[in-house]
Coordinates of C-alpha atoms in Angstrom, one line a residue:
X1 CA 33.1 -17.7 -21.7
X2 CA 30.5 -15.1 -20.4
X3 CA 28.2 -13.9 -23.2
X4 CA 29.2 -10.5 -24.6
X5 CA 27.5 -8.3 -27.1
X6 CA 27.9 -4.8 -28.6
X7 CA 25.1 -2.2 -28.6
X8 CA 25.2 1.2 -30.1
X9 CA 26.2 2.6 -26.7
X10 CA 28.9 0.1 -25.8
X11 CA 29.6 -3.5 -24.9
X12 CA 27.6 -5.6 -22.4
X13 CA 28.6 -8.7 -20.5
X14 CA 25.8 -11.0 -19.5
X15 CA 25.4 -14.4 -17.9
X16 CA 24.1 -17.9 -18.7
X17 CA 21.0 -19.0 -16.8
X18 CA 19.8 -22.6 -17.3
X19 CA 20.4 -22.5 -21.1
X20 CA 19.2 -19.0 -21.4
X21 CA 21.3 -15.8 -21.8
X22 CA 20.4 -13.0 -19.5
X23 CA 21.5 -9.3 -19.4
X24 CA 20.5 -7.6 -16.2
X25 CA 20.6 -3.9 -15.2
X26 CA 21.0 -2.5 -18.8
X27 CA 20.6 1.3 -18.7
X28 CA 18.1 2.7 -21.3
X29 CA 18.2 6.4 -20.1
X30 CA 20.3 8.6 -17.9
X31 CA 19.8 8.3 -14.2
X32 CA 16.8 10.7 -13.4
X33 CA 18.6 12.3 -10.5
X34 CA 19.7 15.8 -9.6
X35 CA 18.7 18.2 -12.4
X36 CA 17.0 15.4 -14.2
X37 CA 14.5 14.6 -11.3
X38 CA 11.0 15.2 -12.7
X39 CA 12.3 15.6 -16.2
X40 CA 11.5 13.4 -19.2
X41 CA 14.1 10.7 -19.6
X42 CA 17.4 11.7 -21.3
X43 CA 19.3 9.4 -23.7
X44 CA 21.9 7.3 -22.1
X45 CA 25.5 8.3 -22.8
X46 CA 27.9 5.8 -24.4
X47 CA 30.5 3.9 -22.3
X48 CA 34.0 2.8 -23.3
X49 CA 34.8 -0.4 -21.3
X50 CA 32.7 -3.6 -21.2
X51 CA 29.8 -3.0 -18.9
X52 CA 28.8 -5.7 -16.4
X53 CA 25.2 -6.8 -17.0
X54 CA 25.0 -9.7 -14.5
X55 CA 23.2 -8.0 -11.6
X56 CA 19.8 -6.5 -11.4
X57 CA 19.6 -2.8 -10.8
X58 CA 17.8 -1.2 -7.8
X59 CA 14.0 -0.8 -8.1
X60 CA 12.3 2.6 -8.3
X61 CA 11.6 4.5 -5.1
X62 CA 8.7 2.8 -3.2
X63 CA 7.4 1.4 0.0
X64 CA 6.2 -2.2 0.3
X65 CA 2.4 -2.8 0.1
X66 CA 0.8 -2.8 3.6
X67 CA -0.4 -6.1 5.1
X68 CA 0.4 -9.4 3.5
X69 CA -0.7 -8.6 -0.1
X70 CA 2.8 -7.8 -1.4
X71 CA 4.2 -11.1 -0.1
X72 CA 1.2 -13.1 -1.3
X73 CA 1.2 -12.0 -4.9
X74 CA 4.9 -11.7 -5.2
X75 CA 5.9 -8.0 -4.9
X76 CA 8.8 -8.3 -2.3
X77 CA 10.7 -5.5 -0.8
X78 CA 13.8 -4.7 -2.8
X79 CA 16.7 -2.3 -2.9
X80 CA 15.5 1.1 -4.2
X81 CA 17.1 4.1 -5.8
X82 CA 16.1 7.1 -7.9
X83 CA 18.7 5.7 -10.3
X84 CA 16.3 3.1 -11.6
X85 CA 16.0 3.3 -15.4
X86 CA 17.3 -0.1 -16.3
X87 CA 15.9 -3.1 -18.1
X88 CA 16.6 -6.8 -18.3
X89 CA 16.8 -9.1 -21.4
X90 CA 16.4 -12.9 -21.5
X91 CA 17.2 -14.5 -24.9
X92 CA 17.8 -18.1 -26.1
X93 CA 20.9 -16.8 -28.0
X94 CA 22.5 -13.6 -29.2
X95 CA 22.4 -14.6 -32.8
X96 CA 20.7 -13.4 -36.0
X97 CA 17.5 -15.4 -35.6
X98 CA 15.3 -12.3 -35.1
X99 CA 12.9 -13.8 -32.6
X100 CA 9.6 -12.1 -31.5
X101 CA 10.1 -9.7 -28.6
X102 CA 7.9 -9.5 -25.5
X103 CA 8.3 -6.4 -23.3
X104 CA 6.7 -6.4 -19.8
X105 CA 5.5 -3.4 -18.0
X106 CA 4.9 -4.2 -14.3
X107 CA 1.9 -3.3 -12.2
X108 CA 1.6 -2.0 -8.7
X109 CA -0.7 1.1 -8.8
X110 CA 2.3 3.0 -10.3
X111 CA 3.6 3.2 -6.8
X112 CA 5.2 -0.3 -6.2
X113 CA 6.8 -3.1 -8.2
X114 CA 9.7 -3.6 -10.5
X115 CA 11.0 -5.5 -13.5
X116 CA 13.0 -7.8 -11.3
X117 CA 10.3 -9.6 -9.2
X118 CA 10.9 -13.4 -8.9
X119 CA 7.4 -14.1 -10.4
X120 CA 8.5 -12.5 -13.7
X121 CA 11.7 -14.5 -14.4
X122 CA 11.9 -14.3 -18.1
X123 CA 13.9 -17.4 -18.8
X124 CA 10.8 -19.7 -18.9
X125 CA 9.0 -17.7 -21.5
X126 CA 12.2 -17.1 -23.5
X127 CA 13.1 -20.8 -23.7
X128 CA 9.6 -22.2 -24.0
X129 CA 8.7 -20.0 -26.9
X130 CA 12.1 -19.1 -28.5
X131 CA 11.4 -15.4 -27.9
X132 CA 13.3 -12.5 -26.4
X133 CA 11.8 -11.2 -23.2
X134 CA 12.4 -7.7 -21.7
X135 CA 11.4 -6.3 -18.3
X136 CA 11.9 -2.8 -17.2
X137 CA 11.7 -0.3 -14.4
X138 CA 10.0 3.1 -14.6
X139 CA 9.7 5.9 -12.1
X140 CA 6.9 5.4 -9.6
X141 CA 4.7 7.5 -7.4
X142 CA 5.4 11.2 -7.1
X143 CA 8.8 10.7 -8.9
X144 CA 7.1 9.6 -12.1
X145 CA 3.7 11.1 -12.0
X146 CA 3.7 14.6 -10.6
X147 CA 2.2 17.3 -12.8
X148 CA 4.2 20.3 -11.8
X149 CA 4.8 22.7 -14.7
X150 CA 6.9 24.9 -12.4
X151 CA 9.4 22.1 -12.5
X152 CA 8.9 21.2 -16.1
X153 CA 7.1 18.0 -15.1
X154 CA 4.3 16.7 -17.3
X155 CA 3.1 14.2 -14.7
X156 CA 3.7 11.5 -17.3
X157 CA 7.4 10.9 -16.8
X158 CA 6.6 7.3 -15.9
X159 CA 4.9 6.8 -19.3
X160 CA 7.8 8.5 -21.0
X161 CA 10.2 6.2 -19.2
X162 CA 8.3 3.2 -20.6
X163 CA 8.4 4.8 -24.1
X164 CA 12.1 5.3 -23.8
X165 CA 12.6 1.6 -22.9
X166 CA 10.4 0.5 -25.9
X167 CA 12.4 2.6 -28.3
X168 CA 15.6 1.2 -26.9
X169 CA 14.2 -2.2 -27.8
X170 CA 13.6 -1.0 -31.3
X171 CA 17.2 0.2 -31.6
X172 CA 19.1 -2.5 -29.8
X173 CA 17.2 -5.8 -29.5
X174 CA 18.6 -7.3 -32.8
X175 CA 22.0 -7.7 -31.0
X176 CA 20.2 -9.9 -28.5
X177 CA 18.7 -12.2 -31.1
X178 CA 15.4 -10.3 -31.3
X179 CA 13.3 -8.8 -34.1
X180 CA 12.9 -5.1 -33.7
X181 CA 10.0 -5.2 -36.1
X182 CA 7.9 -7.6 -34.0
X183 CA 7.6 -6.2 -30.5
X184 CA 4.6 -7.1 -28.2
X185 CA 4.1 -5.0 -25.1
X186 CA 2.3 -6.7 -22.3
X187 CA 1.6 -5.7 -18.7
X188 CA -0.7 -6.2 -15.8
X189 CA -2.8 -3.8 -13.6
X190 CA -1.1 -0.4 -13.6
X191 CA 1.1 -1.9 -16.4
X192 CA -2.1 -2.6 -18.4
X193 CA -3.6 0.8 -17.7
X194 CA -0.3 2.4 -18.8
X195 CA -0.3 0.3 -22.0
X196 CA -3.8 1.5 -22.9
X197 CA -2.6 5.1 -22.6
X198 CA 0.6 4.4 -24.5
X199 CA -1.7 3.4 -27.3
X200 CA -3.0 7.0 -27.2
X201 CA 0.2 8.8 -26.4
X202 CA 1.8 10.7 -29.4
X203 CA 5.3 10.2 -28.0
X204 CA 4.8 6.4 -28.1
X205 CA 3.7 6.3 -31.7
X206 CA 5.5 3.4 -33.4
X207 CA 7.0 2.1 -30.1
X208 CA 5.4 -1.4 -30.4
X209 CA 3.5 -3.7 -32.8
X210 CA 1.0 -5.6 -30.6
X211 CA -0.5 -5.0 -27.1
X212 CA -1.7 -7.2 -24.2
X213 CA -3.2 -5.0 -21.4
X214 CA -4.0 -7.4 -18.5
X215 CA -6.4 -6.4 -15.7
X216 CA -5.9 -2.8 -16.8
X217 CA -7.2 -0.7 -19.7
X218 CA -8.8 2.6 -20.3
X219 CA -10.0 4.5 -17.3
X220 CA -10.3 8.3 -17.0
X221 CA -6.9 9.9 -16.9
X222 CA -6.1 12.1 -13.9
X223 CA -7.1 15.7 -14.6
X224 CA -4.7 18.6 -14.5
X225 CA -6.7 20.0 -11.6
X226 CA -6.5 16.8 -9.6
X227 CA -2.8 16.3 -10.5
X228 CA -1.8 19.9 -9.6
X229 CA -3.6 19.6 -6.3
X230 CA -1.3 16.7 -5.4
X231 CA 1.8 18.5 -6.7
X232 CA 0.9 21.6 -4.6
X233 CA 1.0 19.5 -1.5
X234 CA 4.6 18.5 -2.2
X235 CA 5.6 22.0 -3.2
X236 CA 4.2 23.4 0.0
X237 CA 5.7 20.7 2.2
X238 CA 9.2 21.2 0.8
X239 CA 9.4 24.9 0.0
X240 CA 9.0 24.4 -3.7
X241 CA 6.9 27.5 -4.3
X242 CA 9.6 29.9 -3.2
X243 CA 12.4 27.9 -4.7
X244 CA 11.3 25.4 -7.3
X245 CA 14.8 24.0 -7.9
X246 CA 14.9 23.2 -4.2
X247 CA 12.6 20.2 -5.0
X248 CA 15.5 18.6 -6.9
X249 CA 17.7 18.8 -3.8
X250 CA 15.3 17.3 -1.3
X251 CA 16.2 13.9 0.0
X252 CA 14.4 11.2 -2.0
X253 CA 13.6 9.3 1.2
X254 CA 11.9 12.4 2.7
X255 CA 9.8 12.8 -0.5
X256 CA 8.7 9.2 -0.4
X257 CA 7.9 9.4 3.3
X258 CA 5.5 12.3 2.6
X259 CA 3.9 10.3 -0.3
X260 CA 3.3 7.4 2.1
X261 CA 1.8 9.9 4.6
X262 CA -0.6 11.2 1.9
X263 CA -1.7 7.7 0.7
X264 CA -1.8 6.1 4.1
X265 CA 0.9 3.6 3.1
X266 CA -1.2 2.0 0.3
X267 CA -3.0 3.4 -2.8
X268 CA -5.2 5.7 -0.7
X269 CA -7.1 8.6 -2.2
X270 CA -4.2 10.0 -4.1
X271 CA -3.8 8.5 -7.5
X272 CA -0.5 8.3 -9.5
X273 CA -0.9 7.5 -13.2
X274 CA -1.5 9.0 -16.6
X275 CA -2.3 12.7 -16.5
X276 CA -4.3 14.5 -19.1
X277 CA -1.9 17.4 -19.3
X278 CA -3.0 18.3 -22.9
X279 CA 0.5 18.1 -24.2
X280 CA 2.3 14.8 -23.6
X281 CA -1.1 13.0 -23.2
X282 CA -4.4 14.3 -24.6
X283 CA -7.7 14.7 -22.8
X284 CA -9.5 11.7 -24.3
X285 CA -7.4 8.6 -24.7
X286 CA -10.5 6.5 -25.6
X287 CA -11.5 8.8 -28.5
X288 CA -7.9 8.7 -29.8
X289 CA -7.8 4.9 -29.7
X290 CA -11.3 4.7 -31.2
X291 CA -10.1 6.8 -34.1
X292 CA -7.1 4.6 -34.7
X293 CA -4.8 7.6 -34.8
X294 CA -1.7 5.5 -33.9
X295 CA -3.0 2.0 -33.4
X296 CA -5.1 1.1 -36.5
X297 CA -4.4 -2.5 -37.4
X298 CA -2.5 -3.3 -34.2
X299 CA -3.5 -6.7 -32.7
X300 CA -4.9 -6.4 -29.2
X301 CA -5.4 -9.2 -26.6
X302 CA -7.2 -7.8 -23.6
X303 CA -8.8 -9.3 -20.5
X304 CA -9.0 -9.7 -16.7
X305 CA -9.4 -12.2 -13.9
X306 CA -12.9 -13.3 -12.9
X307 CA -12.7 -12.0 -9.3
X308 CA -10.2 -9.1 -9.5
X309 CA -11.4 -7.1 -6.5
X310 CA -11.4 -10.0 -4.0
X311 CA -7.7 -9.3 -3.4
X312 CA -8.4 -5.8 -2.1
X313 CA -11.6 -6.3 0.0
X314 CA -10.9 -7.4 3.6
X315 CA -14.4 -8.8 3.6
X316 CA -13.4 -11.4 1.1
X317 CA -11.6 -13.5 3.7
X318 CA -14.3 -13.1 6.3
X319 CA -12.4 -10.7 8.5
X320 CA -15.0 -8.0 8.1
X321 CA -18.7 -8.3 7.7
X322 CA -20.4 -6.0 5.1
X323 CA -24.0 -4.9 6.0
X324 CA -26.8 -3.9 3.7
X325 CA -26.2 -0.3 4.6
X326 CA -22.4 -0.7 4.0
X327 CA -23.0 -2.0 0.5
X328 CA -25.5 0.7 -0.4
X329 CA -23.2 3.4 0.9
X330 CA -20.2 2.0 -0.9
X331 CA -22.2 1.7 -4.2
X332 CA -22.7 5.5 -4.3
X333 CA -19.1 5.9 -5.5
X334 CA -19.3 3.9 -8.7
X335 CA -23.0 4.4 -9.4
X336 CA -23.8 7.8 -8.0
X337 CA -26.2 8.4 -5.2
X338 CA -29.3 8.5 -7.4
X339 CA -28.7 5.0 -8.9
X340 CA -26.8 3.1 -6.2
X341 CA -29.8 1.1 -5.0
X342 CA -30.8 0.3 -8.6
X343 CA -27.2 -0.9 -9.4
X344 CA -27.0 -3.1 -6.3
X345 CA -30.4 -4.6 -7.2
X346 CA -29.3 -5.2 -10.8
X347 CA -26.2 -7.1 -9.6
X348 CA -28.2 -9.1 -7.0
X349 CA -30.9 -10.2 -9.4
X350 CA -28.4 -11.0 -12.3
X351 CA -26.1 -13.0 -10.1
X352 CA -29.0 -14.9 -8.5
X353 CA -30.3 -15.8 -12.0
X354 CA -26.9 -17.3 -12.8
X355 CA -26.7 -19.2 -9.5
X356 CA -23.8 -16.9 -8.3
X357 CA -23.4 -15.8 -4.6
X358 CA -25.5 -12.7 -3.7
X359 CA -24.2 -12.0 -0.2
X360 CA -23.1 -8.4 0.2
X361 CA -19.4 -9.0 0.0
X362 CA -19.7 -11.0 -3.2
X363 CA -21.9 -8.4 -4.8
X364 CA -19.5 -5.6 -3.8
X365 CA -16.5 -7.4 -5.2
X366 CA -18.4 -8.0 -8.4
X367 CA -19.3 -4.4 -8.7
X368 CA -15.7 -3.2 -8.2
X369 CA -14.2 -5.9 -10.4
X370 CA -16.5 -4.5 -13.2
X371 CA -15.9 -0.9 -12.3
X372 CA -12.1 -1.0 -12.3
X373 CA -11.3 -3.9 -14.7
X374 CA -14.0 -5.6 -16.8
X375 CA -16.0 -2.6 -18.0
X376 CA -12.9 -0.6 -18.9
X377 CA -11.6 -3.6 -20.8
X378 CA -14.9 -3.9 -22.7
X379 CA -14.7 -0.2 -23.6
X380 CA -11.1 -0.5 -24.8
X381 CA -11.9 -3.5 -26.9
X382 CA -14.9 -1.7 -28.4
X383 CA -12.9 1.4 -29.1
X384 CA -10.1 -0.4 -30.8
X385 CA -12.5 -2.7 -32.6
X386 CA -14.0 0.2 -34.5
X387 CA -11.1 0.1 -36.9
X388 CA -9.3 -3.1 -36.2
X389 CA -10.6 -6.7 -36.4
X390 CA -7.7 -8.3 -34.6
X391 CA -9.1 -8.0 -31.0
X392 CA -9.5 -10.9 -28.6
X393 CA -11.0 -10.9 -25.1
X394 CA -10.3 -13.3 -22.3
X395 CA -11.1 -14.0 -18.6
X396 CA -8.9 -15.9 -16.3
X397 CA -11.0 -18.2 -14.1
X398 CA -8.7 -20.4 -12.1
X399 CA -9.3 -19.8 -8.3
X400 CA -6.5 -19.4 -5.8
X401 CA -6.4 -21.9 -2.9
X402 CA -5.2 -19.1 -0.5
X403 CA -7.5 -18.2 2.4
X404 CA -9.5 -21.4 1.9
X405 CA -10.3 -20.4 -1.7
X406 CA -12.1 -17.2 -0.6
X407 CA -10.0 -15.0 -3.0
X408 CA -11.3 -16.8 -6.1
X409 CA -9.6 -15.8 -9.3
X410 CA -8.3 -12.6 -7.9
X411 CA -6.1 -9.8 -9.2
X412 CA -2.5 -10.9 -10.1
X413 CA -3.2 -14.6 -10.0
X414 CA -2.7 -15.0 -13.8
X415 CA 0.9 -13.6 -13.7
X416 CA 2.8 -16.7 -12.5
X417 CA 1.0 -18.9 -14.9
X418 CA 1.9 -16.7 -17.9
X419 CA 5.5 -16.5 -16.8
X420 CA 5.8 -20.2 -15.8
X421 CA 6.8 -19.3 -12.2
X422 CA 3.8 -20.8 -10.4
X423 CA 6.1 -23.4 -8.8
X424 CA 8.3 -20.7 -7.2
X425 CA 8.5 -21.1 -3.4
X426 CA 6.9 -17.7 -2.8
X427 CA 4.0 -18.5 -5.2
X428 CA 2.8 -21.8 -3.6
X429 CA 0.3 -20.2 -1.2
X430 CA -1.2 -18.1 -4.0
X431 CA -1.2 -20.6 -6.8
X432 CA -1.3 -24.0 -5.0
X433 CA 1.1 -26.9 -4.9
X434 CA 2.6 -28.0 -8.1
X435 CA 0.5 -30.6 -10.0
X436 CA -0.1 -31.8 -13.5
X437 CA -3.2 -29.7 -13.7
X438 CA -1.3 -26.5 -12.8
X439 CA 1.5 -27.4 -15.2
X440 CA -1.2 -27.8 -18.0
X441 CA -2.8 -24.5 -17.1
X442 CA 0.5 -22.7 -17.2
X443 CA 1.4 -24.3 -20.5
X444 CA -2.0 -23.1 -21.9
X445 CA -1.4 -19.5 -20.7
X446 CA 2.2 -19.4 -22.0
X447 CA 1.3 -20.8 -25.4
X448 CA -1.6 -18.3 -25.7
X449 CA 0.7 -15.3 -25.1
X450 CA 3.5 -16.7 -27.2
X451 CA 1.2 -17.4 -30.1
X452 CA 0.0 -13.8 -30.0
X453 CA 3.5 -12.4 -29.8
X454 CA 4.6 -14.5 -32.8
X455 CA 1.6 -14.1 -35.1
X456 CA -0.8 -11.5 -33.7
X457 CA -3.4 -14.2 -33.0
X458 CA -3.6 -16.0 -29.6
X459 CA -5.2 -19.1 -31.0
X460 CA -3.3 -22.3 -30.4
X461 CA -3.8 -26.1 -30.0
X462 CA -4.6 -25.8 -26.3
X463 CA -7.7 -23.8 -26.9
X464 CA -11.1 -24.2 -28.7
X465 CA -11.8 -21.9 -31.6
X466 CA -11.4 -18.3 -30.5
X467 CA -13.4 -15.7 -32.6
X468 CA -12.4 -12.0 -32.5
X469 CA -14.3 -9.7 -30.2
X470 CA -17.4 -8.0 -31.6
X471 CA -20.3 -6.1 -30.1
X472 CA -22.9 -8.6 -31.2
X473 CA -21.8 -11.8 -29.5
X474 CA -19.1 -10.3 -27.3
X475 CA -17.1 -13.6 -27.2
X476 CA -14.7 -14.1 -24.3
X477 CA -12.3 -17.0 -23.8
X478 CA -12.4 -18.3 -20.2
X479 CA -9.1 -19.7 -19.2
X480 CA -9.0 -22.5 -16.6
X481 CA -8.3 -26.2 -16.5
X482 CA -11.1 -26.3 -19.2
X483 CA -11.2 -23.4 -21.5
X484 CA -14.3 -22.3 -23.4
X485 CA -15.9 -19.4 -25.2
X486 CA -18.6 -17.6 -23.3
X487 CA -20.6 -15.0 -25.2
X488 CA -21.5 -11.7 -23.4
X489 CA -20.7 -12.8 -19.8
X490 CA -22.4 -10.5 -17.3
X491 CA -24.2 -8.6 -20.0
X492 CA -27.0 -7.4 -17.7
X493 CA -24.5 -5.7 -15.6
X494 CA -22.6 -4.3 -18.6
X495 CA -25.9 -2.9 -19.9
X496 CA -26.4 -1.1 -16.6
X497 CA -22.9 0.5 -16.7
X498 CA -23.6 1.6 -20.3
X499 CA -26.6 3.5 -19.0
X500 CA -24.5 5.5 -16.5
X501 CA -22.8 8.8 -17.3
X502 CA -19.0 8.5 -17.3
X503 CA -17.6 8.5 -13.8
X504 CA -14.1 8.9 -12.4
X505 CA -12.7 5.5 -11.4
X506 CA -10.0 4.9 -8.8
X507 CA -7.0 2.7 -9.4
X508 CA -5.2 0.0 -7.5
X509 CA -2.9 -2.6 -8.9
X510 CA -0.6 -5.5 -8.6

């Protein structure tokens, strides 16, 4: 008999999956189409008959990542539609056990990705940890992140979609065997960046109990000036200045084509993400988190991979050579023209003292890994730690065998180990062939995340003692075949970043 449950909106019929019960394509808001394009999500309307929940929904509007990155890390091309506000639930059973709930927000630079990628199959986590796992879609690119007051668009509709899904979990998850009072939100890259801003977003107050931003944390929000400049391009292109409502009638494919044109097919120079509109999201998320306005006492597990930026730099695989002049010129973006040479020198000397590679490509990758991922994570941990002791920091160190190991422990590599999908066919090049060592690493990662979801503390039998993060020792758990605590890793470089004035950081993501 196919599993069937009742929600406050109507009945759902799911499916059995290797001992797990899964409900796919569950709507959590009305389709954001027609008059609802570029509007905050509207509550889903009830239905009368039993709704089929055995098939995944379409993904949000997007184009596949250029080159082979999407295939390597597991973001395949999928069916797309503006009608994309659906989530998926994996549960061991639809009973009254009230299991911990884990809600995943996917990455992809807020322009690609979905809650239905093969690498985030929720049955492994659900059955291993006896938890309920939820994945979701949210609007991407210009559809979810265009600040256009003339259309009533905050520019944070993507964040509001995530918030709507989280409050759906609060209301409905008990029918799926979950505990609405024990919800952990976790997400990687853009998903991590978004979680950090949900922690500071008034509309998301009370939406979750614990947070795990992975390879994504607090970076400067997009300013209204920057966001409006992007919106103006779309309005001019499609006649929106003369007839704003025309923008809701333009074919979605044409809008996406123009987005691709602006970004060069990738992340480009146009950012899509949290906008400091002064209404739905304030001007200083770091200050709001630091004050504990809505997150005081909330357990936080935050970290990154050791070699994040290796995934994005063509020089990493030896296809492009980076000269001294190239490195110095590139360093003006994160460090400023006046201090670029000093910053490069600091990285070269510090890495040499630790016995790490000091070639130009390795130094540049380290600079950008810190710029985009490690230093923002440090700042987020510090801000939250001002009022909450329950903060833990990690670094994922296992290196990918892809490209003869040149990628190192790059962006997105931790995902299949946390989800137990490292053995999937499309993950073998990225993760390596199945082995007892990889099985053990995945078990460690899964148990760490499950322990945090259950208790608010990631400590477990697979790890050495893990102290909470503080600004004296700065303890970081390094996760690999052998796990250990390292105090203040890369502190010479962190100290240099602390001496810089705040600078705008760009965003990429998987």
